[in-house]
Short mmCIF file of C-alpha atoms in Angstrom, two decimals:
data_model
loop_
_atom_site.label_atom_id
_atom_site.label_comp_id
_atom_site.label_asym_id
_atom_site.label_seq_id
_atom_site.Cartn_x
_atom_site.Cartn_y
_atom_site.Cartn_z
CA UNK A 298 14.96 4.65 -11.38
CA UNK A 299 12.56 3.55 -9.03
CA UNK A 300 11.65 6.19 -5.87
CA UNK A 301 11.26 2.81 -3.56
CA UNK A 302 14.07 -0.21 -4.75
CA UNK A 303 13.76 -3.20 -2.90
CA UNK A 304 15.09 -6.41 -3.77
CA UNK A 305 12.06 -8.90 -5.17
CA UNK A 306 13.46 -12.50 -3.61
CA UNK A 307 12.00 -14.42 -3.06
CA UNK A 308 14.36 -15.15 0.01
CA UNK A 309 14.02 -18.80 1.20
CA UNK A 310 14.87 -19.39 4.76
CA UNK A 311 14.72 -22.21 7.30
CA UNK A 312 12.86 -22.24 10.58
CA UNK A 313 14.92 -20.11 13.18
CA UNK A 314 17.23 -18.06 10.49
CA UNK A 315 17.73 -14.47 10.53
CA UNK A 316 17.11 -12.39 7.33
CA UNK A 317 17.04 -9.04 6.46
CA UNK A 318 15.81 -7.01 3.74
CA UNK A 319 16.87 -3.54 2.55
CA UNK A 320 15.28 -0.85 0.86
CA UNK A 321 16.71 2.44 -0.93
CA UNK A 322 14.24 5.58 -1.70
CA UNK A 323 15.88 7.88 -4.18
CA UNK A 324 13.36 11.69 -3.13
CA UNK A 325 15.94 12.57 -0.04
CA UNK A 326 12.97 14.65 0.90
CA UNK A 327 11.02 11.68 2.64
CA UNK A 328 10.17 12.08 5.61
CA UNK A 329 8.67 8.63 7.60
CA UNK A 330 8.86 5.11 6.40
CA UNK A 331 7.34 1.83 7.19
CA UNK A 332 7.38 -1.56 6.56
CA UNK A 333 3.76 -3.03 5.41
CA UNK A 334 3.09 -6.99 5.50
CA UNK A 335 1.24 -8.36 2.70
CA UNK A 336 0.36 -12.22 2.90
CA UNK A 337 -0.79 -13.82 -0.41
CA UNK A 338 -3.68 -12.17 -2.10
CA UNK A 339 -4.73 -10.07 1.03
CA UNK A 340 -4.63 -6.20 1.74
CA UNK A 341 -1.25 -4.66 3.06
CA UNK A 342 -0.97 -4.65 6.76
CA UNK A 343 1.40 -1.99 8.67
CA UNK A 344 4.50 -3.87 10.72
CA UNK A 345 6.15 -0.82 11.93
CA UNK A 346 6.96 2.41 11.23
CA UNK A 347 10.86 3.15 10.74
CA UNK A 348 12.52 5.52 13.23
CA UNK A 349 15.55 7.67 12.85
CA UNK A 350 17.03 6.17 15.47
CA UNK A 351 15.99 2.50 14.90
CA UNK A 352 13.39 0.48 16.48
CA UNK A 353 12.69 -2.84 17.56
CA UNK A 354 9.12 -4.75 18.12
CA UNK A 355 10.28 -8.47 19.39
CA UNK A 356 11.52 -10.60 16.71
CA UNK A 357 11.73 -7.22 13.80
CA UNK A 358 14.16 -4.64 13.80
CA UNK A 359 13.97 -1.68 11.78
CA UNK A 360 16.99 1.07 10.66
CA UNK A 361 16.77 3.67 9.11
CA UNK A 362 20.12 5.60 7.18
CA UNK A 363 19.49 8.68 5.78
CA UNK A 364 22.58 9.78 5.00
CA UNK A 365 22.75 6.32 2.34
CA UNK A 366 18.99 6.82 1.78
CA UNK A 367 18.35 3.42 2.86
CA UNK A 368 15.80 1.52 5.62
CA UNK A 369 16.32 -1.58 6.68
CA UNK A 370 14.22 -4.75 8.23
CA UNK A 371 15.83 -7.72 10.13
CA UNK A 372 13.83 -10.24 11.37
CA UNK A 373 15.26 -12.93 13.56
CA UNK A 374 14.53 -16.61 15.08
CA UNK A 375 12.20 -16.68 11.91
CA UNK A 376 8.71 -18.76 11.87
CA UNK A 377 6.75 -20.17 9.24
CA UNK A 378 4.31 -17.46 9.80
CA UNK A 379 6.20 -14.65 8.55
CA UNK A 380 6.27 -16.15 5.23
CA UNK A 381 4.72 -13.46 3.43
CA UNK A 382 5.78 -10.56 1.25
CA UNK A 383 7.41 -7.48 2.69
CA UNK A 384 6.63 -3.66 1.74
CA UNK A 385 8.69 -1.02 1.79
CA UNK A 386 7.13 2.52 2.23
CA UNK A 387 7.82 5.91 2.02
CA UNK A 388 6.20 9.47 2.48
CA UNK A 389 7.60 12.54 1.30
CA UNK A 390 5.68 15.86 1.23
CA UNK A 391 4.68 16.59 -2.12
CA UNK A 392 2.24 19.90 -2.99
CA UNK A 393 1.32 20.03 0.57
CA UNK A 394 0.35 16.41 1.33
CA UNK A 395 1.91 13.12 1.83
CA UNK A 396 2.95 11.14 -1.25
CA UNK A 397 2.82 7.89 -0.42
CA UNK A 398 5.31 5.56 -1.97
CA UNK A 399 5.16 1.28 -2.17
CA UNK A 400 8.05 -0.57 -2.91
CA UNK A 401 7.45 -3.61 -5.19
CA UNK A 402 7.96 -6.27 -2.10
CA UNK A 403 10.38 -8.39 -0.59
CA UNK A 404 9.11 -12.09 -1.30
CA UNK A 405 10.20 -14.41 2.20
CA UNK A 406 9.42 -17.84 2.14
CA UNK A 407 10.44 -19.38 5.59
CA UNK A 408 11.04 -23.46 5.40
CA UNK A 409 10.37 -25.95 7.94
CA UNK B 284 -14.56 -2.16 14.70
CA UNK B 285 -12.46 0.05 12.61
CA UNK B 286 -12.35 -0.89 9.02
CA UNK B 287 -11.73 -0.39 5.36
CA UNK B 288 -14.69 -2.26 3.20
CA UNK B 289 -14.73 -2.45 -0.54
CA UNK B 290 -17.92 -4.19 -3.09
CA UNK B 291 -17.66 -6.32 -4.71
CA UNK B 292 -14.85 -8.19 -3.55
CA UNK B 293 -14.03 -10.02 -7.02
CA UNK B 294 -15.65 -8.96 -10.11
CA UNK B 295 -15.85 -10.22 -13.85
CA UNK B 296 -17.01 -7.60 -16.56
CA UNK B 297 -16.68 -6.67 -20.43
CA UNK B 298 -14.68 -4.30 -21.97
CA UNK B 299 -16.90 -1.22 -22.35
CA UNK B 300 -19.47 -2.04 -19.66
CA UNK B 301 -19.05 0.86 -16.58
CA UNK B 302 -18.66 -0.04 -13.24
CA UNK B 303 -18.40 1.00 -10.02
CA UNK B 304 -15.88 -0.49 -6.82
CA UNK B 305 -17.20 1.58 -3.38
CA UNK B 306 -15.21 1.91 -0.42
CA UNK B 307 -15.98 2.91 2.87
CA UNK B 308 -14.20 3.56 6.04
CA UNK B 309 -15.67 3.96 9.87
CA UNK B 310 -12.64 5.54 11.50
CA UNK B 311 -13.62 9.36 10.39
CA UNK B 312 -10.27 9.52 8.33
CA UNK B 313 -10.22 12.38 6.37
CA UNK B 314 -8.10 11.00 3.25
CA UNK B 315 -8.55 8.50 1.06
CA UNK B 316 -6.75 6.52 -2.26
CA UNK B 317 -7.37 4.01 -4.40
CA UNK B 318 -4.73 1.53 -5.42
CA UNK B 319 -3.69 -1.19 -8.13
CA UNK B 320 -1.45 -3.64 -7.66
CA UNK B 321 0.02 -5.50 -10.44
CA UNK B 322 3.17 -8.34 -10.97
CA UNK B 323 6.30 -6.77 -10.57
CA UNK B 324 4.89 -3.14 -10.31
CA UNK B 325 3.79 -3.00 -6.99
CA UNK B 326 1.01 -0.51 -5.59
CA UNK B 327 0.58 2.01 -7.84
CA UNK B 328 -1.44 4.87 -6.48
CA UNK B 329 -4.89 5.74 -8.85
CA UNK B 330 -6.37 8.69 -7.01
CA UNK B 331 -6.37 10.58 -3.80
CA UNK B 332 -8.66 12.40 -1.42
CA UNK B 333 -7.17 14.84 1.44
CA UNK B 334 -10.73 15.44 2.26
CA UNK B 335 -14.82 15.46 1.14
CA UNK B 336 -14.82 17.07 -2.13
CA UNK B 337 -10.99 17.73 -2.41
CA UNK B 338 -9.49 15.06 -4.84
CA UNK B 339 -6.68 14.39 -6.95
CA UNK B 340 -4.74 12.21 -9.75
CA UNK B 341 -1.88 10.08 -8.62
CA UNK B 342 0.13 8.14 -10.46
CA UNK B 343 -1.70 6.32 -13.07
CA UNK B 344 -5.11 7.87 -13.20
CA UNK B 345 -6.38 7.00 -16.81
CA UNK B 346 -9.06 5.70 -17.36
CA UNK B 347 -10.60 6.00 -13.79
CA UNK B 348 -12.55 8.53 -11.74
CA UNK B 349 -13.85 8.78 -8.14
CA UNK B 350 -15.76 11.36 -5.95
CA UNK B 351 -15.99 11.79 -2.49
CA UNK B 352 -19.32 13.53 -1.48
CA UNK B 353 -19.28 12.05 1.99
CA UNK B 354 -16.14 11.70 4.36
CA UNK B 355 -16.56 7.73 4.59
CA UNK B 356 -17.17 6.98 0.99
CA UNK B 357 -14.71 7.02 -1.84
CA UNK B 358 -15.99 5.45 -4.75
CA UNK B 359 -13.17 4.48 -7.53
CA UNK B 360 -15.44 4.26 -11.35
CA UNK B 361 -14.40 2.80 -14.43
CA UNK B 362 -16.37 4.87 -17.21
CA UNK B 363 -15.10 2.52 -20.06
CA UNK B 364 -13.09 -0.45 -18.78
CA UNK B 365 -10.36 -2.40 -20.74
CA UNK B 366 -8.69 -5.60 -20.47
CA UNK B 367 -5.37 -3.59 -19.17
CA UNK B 368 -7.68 -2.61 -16.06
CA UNK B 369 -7.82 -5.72 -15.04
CA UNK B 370 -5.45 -5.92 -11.57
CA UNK B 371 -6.10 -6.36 -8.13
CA UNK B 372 -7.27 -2.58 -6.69
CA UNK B 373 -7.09 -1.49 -2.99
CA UNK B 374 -8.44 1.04 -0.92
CA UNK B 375 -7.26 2.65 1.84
CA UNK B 376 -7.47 5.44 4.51
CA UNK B 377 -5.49 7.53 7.45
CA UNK B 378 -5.76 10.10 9.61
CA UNK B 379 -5.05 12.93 7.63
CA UNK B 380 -2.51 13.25 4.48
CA UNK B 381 -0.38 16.16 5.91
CA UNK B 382 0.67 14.43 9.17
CA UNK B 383 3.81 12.35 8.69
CA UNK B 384 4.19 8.68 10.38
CA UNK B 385 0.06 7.92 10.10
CA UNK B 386 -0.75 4.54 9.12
CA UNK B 387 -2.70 3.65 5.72
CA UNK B 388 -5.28 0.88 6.28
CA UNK B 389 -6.36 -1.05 3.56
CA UNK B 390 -9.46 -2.72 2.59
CA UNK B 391 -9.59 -6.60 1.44
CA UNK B 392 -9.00 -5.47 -2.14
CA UNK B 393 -11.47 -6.13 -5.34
CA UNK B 394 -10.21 -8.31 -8.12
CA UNK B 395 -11.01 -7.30 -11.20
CA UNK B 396 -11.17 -8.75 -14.76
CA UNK B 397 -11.92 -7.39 -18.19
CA UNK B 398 -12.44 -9.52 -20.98
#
């Protein structure tokens, strides 16, 4: 089993929809999570970190469940610019640093 | 401004024939990692550095090493490269690699094929 599982789309959405994308991590030890954006053949890019008790920045909102081991993105009134491919991350400490571990990607393709 | 940079940016070499990707970062971060990304496998972490001198395997370290003699540089060196090296690789840095909730930034990523 993976340690990051996230669903590989691609998810094809018009103009204006609302999506959302979950993630499970499996090491109940993690301790912070983010979502990265990655567009097409370009570097990662952080979109927000994931709080226990939720978080919002505009048009993304992020959950977290810990009990369910599970983080979740929602991203509403979508635009043709978030087409891109969505990263699910988490840290746990591991021999006294931060493991760092990438989900294989949530593919969203948003439609005019 | 604060920044990631990796050379060369896309790269064509033989199998056999060593090379060398560099990275450097401007934002005194004290560790760094190295990264391949393949189809369906997702980042896949190569090596790690909490700090100058102080490195480590990750997850699929075969085949590669790296050193980091200064705290900017962290280059990732293929001794003997193979066709299943080819991938796209990424480096990237943060604050520190004890704190929780620090971002990773990532440099434009070198594309690398062996033949």
């Amino acid at each position: 089993r993976k340690e990051v599982e996230q669903d590989p789309g691609p998810f094809n959405v018009p103009e204006g929809a609302t999506v959302a994308f979950n993630c499970t991590y499996s090491n109940s030890a993690s301790q912070s999570f983010f979502w990265y954006r990655q567009d097409c053949r370009k570097e990662p890019k952080l979109l927000m970190s994931v709080y226990s008790s939720g978080n919002e920045d505009g048009r993304f909102t992020a959950q977290l469940n810990r009990a369910s081991q599970y983080i979740s993105l929602l991203i509403r009134d979508s635009k043709l610019s978030d087409s891109a491919t969505y990263l699910c991350v988490a840290d746990n400490p591991a021999g006294g640093y931060q493991k760092v571990t990438f989900g294989t990607g949530t593919k969203l393709q948003v439609i005019p | 401004e604060a920044q990631v940079t990796q050379n060369p940016r896309y790269l064509i070499t033989v199998t056999g024939k060593k090379l060398t990707v560099t990275c450097s970062q401007n934002m005194n971060h004290e560790y760094m990692s190295w990264y391949r990304q393949d189809p369906g496998l997702g980042l896949r972490q190569i090596y790690y550095s909490m700090n100058v001198e102080v490195t480590d395997k990750g997850d699929v370290p075969e085949g590669y090493k790296v050193s980091r003699k200064e705290k900017r540089n962290f280059p990732l060196i293929l001794e003997s490269p193979s066709p299943n090296q080819t991938s796209l690789y990424f480096c990237a840095s943060r604050v520190s690699g004890l704190a929780s909730y620090n971002e990773q930034f990532f440099g434009p990523g070198t594309r690398l094929t062996v033949l």
